[in-house]
Amino acid sequence: LKPFRLSRRTVLRAAGISVALPVLEAMTDGRGHLLSSARAAGTAPPVRVMAFHFPHGVVLSKWTPTTTGKGYALTPGLMPLAEYQDDINVISGLEQNSWGKGPGGGHAQVMPCFATAVAGIGTGAGGPSFDQVLGAELGSATKFRTLVGHREQADGATEGATTAHMNNISWSAAGTPAPADRDPLHFFSTLVSAVPPSMSTMQTGPTPEVLAAIARKKSVLDHVIGEITKLQGRVGSVDRARLDNHLTGLREVERIATTAPTMQMGPLCAAPTMPTTDEVMSYDLRSKIYLRLFALAFRCDLTRYASFALSNGYDSREYPEISKGDHHGITHNGQYGPDAPNIEMQFVTYFAGLLAYLLKDLKSTTEAEGTLLDNCLIYYGSEMGEGWHTAKSMPVVLAGKAGGQVETGRHLLFPDGTPMGKLFLSILQLAGSQTTTFGLGGDAPLQGLKT
Amino acid sequence: VVRARWLALGATLALGCTGTVGDAGAPSGTGPSRQIAGGGASSSGAPPLAAGPNNGFIDHDSTALSRLTNAAYSQTVADVLGEPADAASRYGFPDDPRQHGFDNNAALLQVSATHSDRYAAAAEAIAAATFADPARRALVLTCDPASGEACLKPYVAHVGRRLYRRPLADAEVQDFVTLAASSGTASDPLAGPRTILEAMLQSPHFLYRVEIGVTDPARTDLVGLGGFELATRLSYLLLGTTPNEALLDKAQGGTLDTAEGVGGVVAALLADPRTRLGMRRFYGQWLPLTEISGPTAEAIRIPHMGDKALAADLVEETQRFADSVLWDSGTKVLDLLTAKYTFVNANLATLYGLPAPAQPWQRVDFAAGMPRAGILTQGSILAAGSHNGVPSNTRRGQMVREQLLCTDVPPPPPGVNANIPPPQAGETEQQTFKRHTTDASCSSCHSLMDPIGWGLSGFDAAGAVRTTDSNGQPLSAAGRIEGMTPPEFSGPVELGQKLATSPEFKACFARQLFRYTYGRVETAADEAGIAELEAGFEASTWSFGKGLTSLVTSNGFRYRNRGDAP
């Protein structure tokens, strides 16, 4: 694949609409190659960040490498990532130390911690997840501040908490989930509608009809915003806060409605092919639809921050495509006895293979002087350490170099009990956030991660 | 500006007070002001609400905005605009979060950017579909839009009243006319009306049930619901949808401004067959039928994965049974746990070992000695208490604890080994589990759940009778409900009777209905209201209809604390 180029400026000028251009375009030579002056000036392609969740932990004895630093021997759990050993870091020793302090059972407690590192509260996570922090702080240059996907439809389990706990890893604020797209076809159409159907629309810019439609949508949204603002003056503080949240979302919709039709992507961002119903029904293919679309979104700069969950927090379905038995039951041994860890590892290696699928896509796209993957930070992990409900020694793979800021190919082992929040703070800062503390115990970045 | 409705908790009556309902200047009920009193006569001529067991509690929650659930949204646009069913899922609305099984917790029903995005897309599509279909268009537009304001204004007033569930103020109508002018084109006279509808479907006055209420200068800490607000609350609670024209007419005519009028409206709503469907949302989430009827759930619980037909039959059985128990004359809520009959089709008759029914669905009375009674022996509940086709004593016991007895069972502590050991030869399932839960931190909670589930262990994951446990060993019908006196029972029929006669179940039923009615989880300050709700059912010998009546005519349902609203 060739490098892509954002070609918005001409179009925007024609449309008479001004938006901030990303560094990426300004600093490339027109063929997507980063100008050496840009590197020297300390500017670089944006760091793309993703939180990628797999369920029910790992068998640590078959996952954690026995040596640290470079050249570690791959374990059975990491074997599917062999081709990308030099593109990833394996991180061990981190603890989700906020677990056990929130409501809900062993599953409802941990899902909200996954990307927040803060205990759940009555209505969900006790704080925002790092993808949403980045989207709010740095996401205005792209059509979508963040993209949130979830392979599963919602599940009914609540475990004494709420379904919001079980069904969300991405949170815009304490108690407020960033709703996930759970329908791959809808996710597909959302992204494809952001990609121009052909070169011609890209070259000519918005038609008068498009501009009229933008104006009409803006009038409607302004009308709604006006109604909400008036209503705010008549209700109490709790409802005013509720309407504030509503207004924030509406303004984001307005931003997208008024600027996105004029944000044009390069030719390599042509729409992918429509997934088939068979693909949607298959665990494997359904997962890969999402992963392809996340890679597309990063490649085309539709968003820079994403999260994707493979499962709700409590998955007791059977997946003959992966292995026998139900995944939740197997992590508790169930009727499988001594064979259970081996069956469980079939899930673990299958999930790692999905990460490899994503990495392959990202690595095959050239960007600036390297690959798109070089400019990513993919946090791949689980809500548990081991599936029988542990929060210590969480399995983590951090893929990508954050634009050369992180040396990869290493196994980093941190002292037992090192808070997960430190990793998330590292990710935030590597992506350019001004955040200085994050989650429970995230008071400083992880030592030695940044080169 | 209208005369308002006043609450006097004692014999004192506040008279001559005024307030507004809806947006500034919006007309509301034109009838006489409603008098609510704990007793005493009204000098205005409006009858006071009779003092009763349910009239002391005032809802202390101050939320004036409850977002429509996805189910309510879908039903509303179907009723008002002829939109096909399931709009929320077709337009990709995020799932409503549920707590204690219920999807209508106002605190959880936020409007995120994703919601606004989907609401906008749905509004545009629904507005377009409404005007593209002449039959649907006629539901909202009966004049010629080419005639300009002469048509637009009555159109806005008509469709606005349906979607905002109250008349629009003149200023609101004018704003919509202005909006239409900015978007309409000469070539398409429907563009203006379409844009107006698109905006209304995203309006906070549509997406939320707005309950500003009216304040009594003598009791500025309280607000009472206006007639339109009360009509809306009643309609969504009982019917699961927006007030129809007739109910809005009653609100406009002031019928809901008097206690007598409210009583008449409530009686009519309870007699409306749609209320049976509407209240299915309450018990379907409480029991919880959602565990096997959700988008993916049936494949989890039912043996022979993916047997959606069986899952649907099991849900329908419980719905028919619960409808019968809750609404037939002479029945009572407690029969849910004890009634010696159910409803089956051919599929379920085979499953349960009953004679084939003569009609597609038929009531079957159990023969003496059959180990079945009430919902606990129905496949829907038994399947919800199973894992992947394997009955779980723990899960069945947990369901009884949490849903029927309102006991919050603490989750397993982190780091505890929750692995179930493989069964040893000749060991019963109970023995295996006892070995697993010898750890005191486990057994303290498992003893609350598992021994209840033992009483149901004679049924497989779909509700068929079985004679051996999951280890293939003989079954024991003996069970225990820790905390009850005496704790012992034997078999499913005794379990149902024991629960139905327990104070814990009665209190829990009231608590669950309270959560659903008020759309929130109770706080300590709500205990009085829950106790009153229970007393209302007790006083009406657990007739569902009478108990509901006392609930929705209570002061708690019609008034709330004003909080810090201006």
mmCIF file with all atom_site columns, C-alpha atoms in Angstrom, chain B residues 4 67 75 151 170 259 294 302 352 396 488 516 552:
data_model
loop_
_atom_site.group_PDB
_atom_site.id
_atom_site.type_symbol
_atom_site.label_atom_id
_atom_site.label_alt_id
_atom_site.label_comp_id
_atom_site.label_asym_id
_atom_site.label_entity_id
_atom_site.label_seq_id
_atom_site.pdbx_PDB_ins_code
_atom_site.Cartn_x
_atom_site.Cartn_y
_atom_site.Cartn_z
_atom_site.occupancy
_atom_site.B_iso_or_equiv
_atom_site.pdbx_formal_charge
_atom_site.auth_seq_id
_atom_site.auth_comp_id
_atom_site.auth_asym_id
_atom_site.auth_atom_id
_atom_site.pdbx_PDB_model_num
ATOM 1  C CA . ALA B 1 4   ? -52.343 25.165  39.913 1.00 0.00 ? 4   ALA B CA 1
ATOM 2  C CA . ARG B 1 67  ? -35.290 10.087  29.159 1.00 0.00 ? 67  ARG B CA 1
ATOM 3  C CA . GLN B 1 75  ? -43.632 2.478   20.830 1.00 0.00 ? 75  GLN B CA 1
ATOM 4  C CA . CYS B 1 151 ? -51.274 25.302  7.379  1.00 0.00 ? 151 CYS B CA 1
ATOM 5  C CA . ASP B 1 170 ? -47.352 30.431  20.860 1.00 0.00 ? 170 ASP B CA 1
ATOM 6  C CA . ALA B 1 259 ? -59.002 13.447  42.518 1.00 0.00 ? 259 ALA B CA 1
ATOM 7  C CA . GLY B 1 294 ? -32.578 -10.709 25.284 1.00 0.00 ? 294 GLY B CA 1
ATOM 8  C CA . ILE B 1 302 ? -31.440 -23.038 26.914 1.00 0.00 ? 302 ILE B CA 1
ATOM 9  C CA . TYR B 1 352 ? -43.434 -30.791 30.587 1.00 0.00 ? 352 TYR B CA 1
ATOM 10 C CA . ARG B 1 396 ? -31.431 -20.243 40.774 1.00 0.00 ? 396 ARG B CA 1
ATOM 11 C CA . GLU B 1 488 ? -36.501 -25.922 55.854 1.00 0.00 ? 488 GLU B CA 1
ATOM 12 C CA . TYR B 1 516 ? -39.904 0.430   38.199 1.00 0.00 ? 516 TYR B CA 1
ATOM 13 C CA . VAL B 1 552 ? -50.791 5.784   41.023 1.00 0.00 ? 552 VAL B CA 1
#
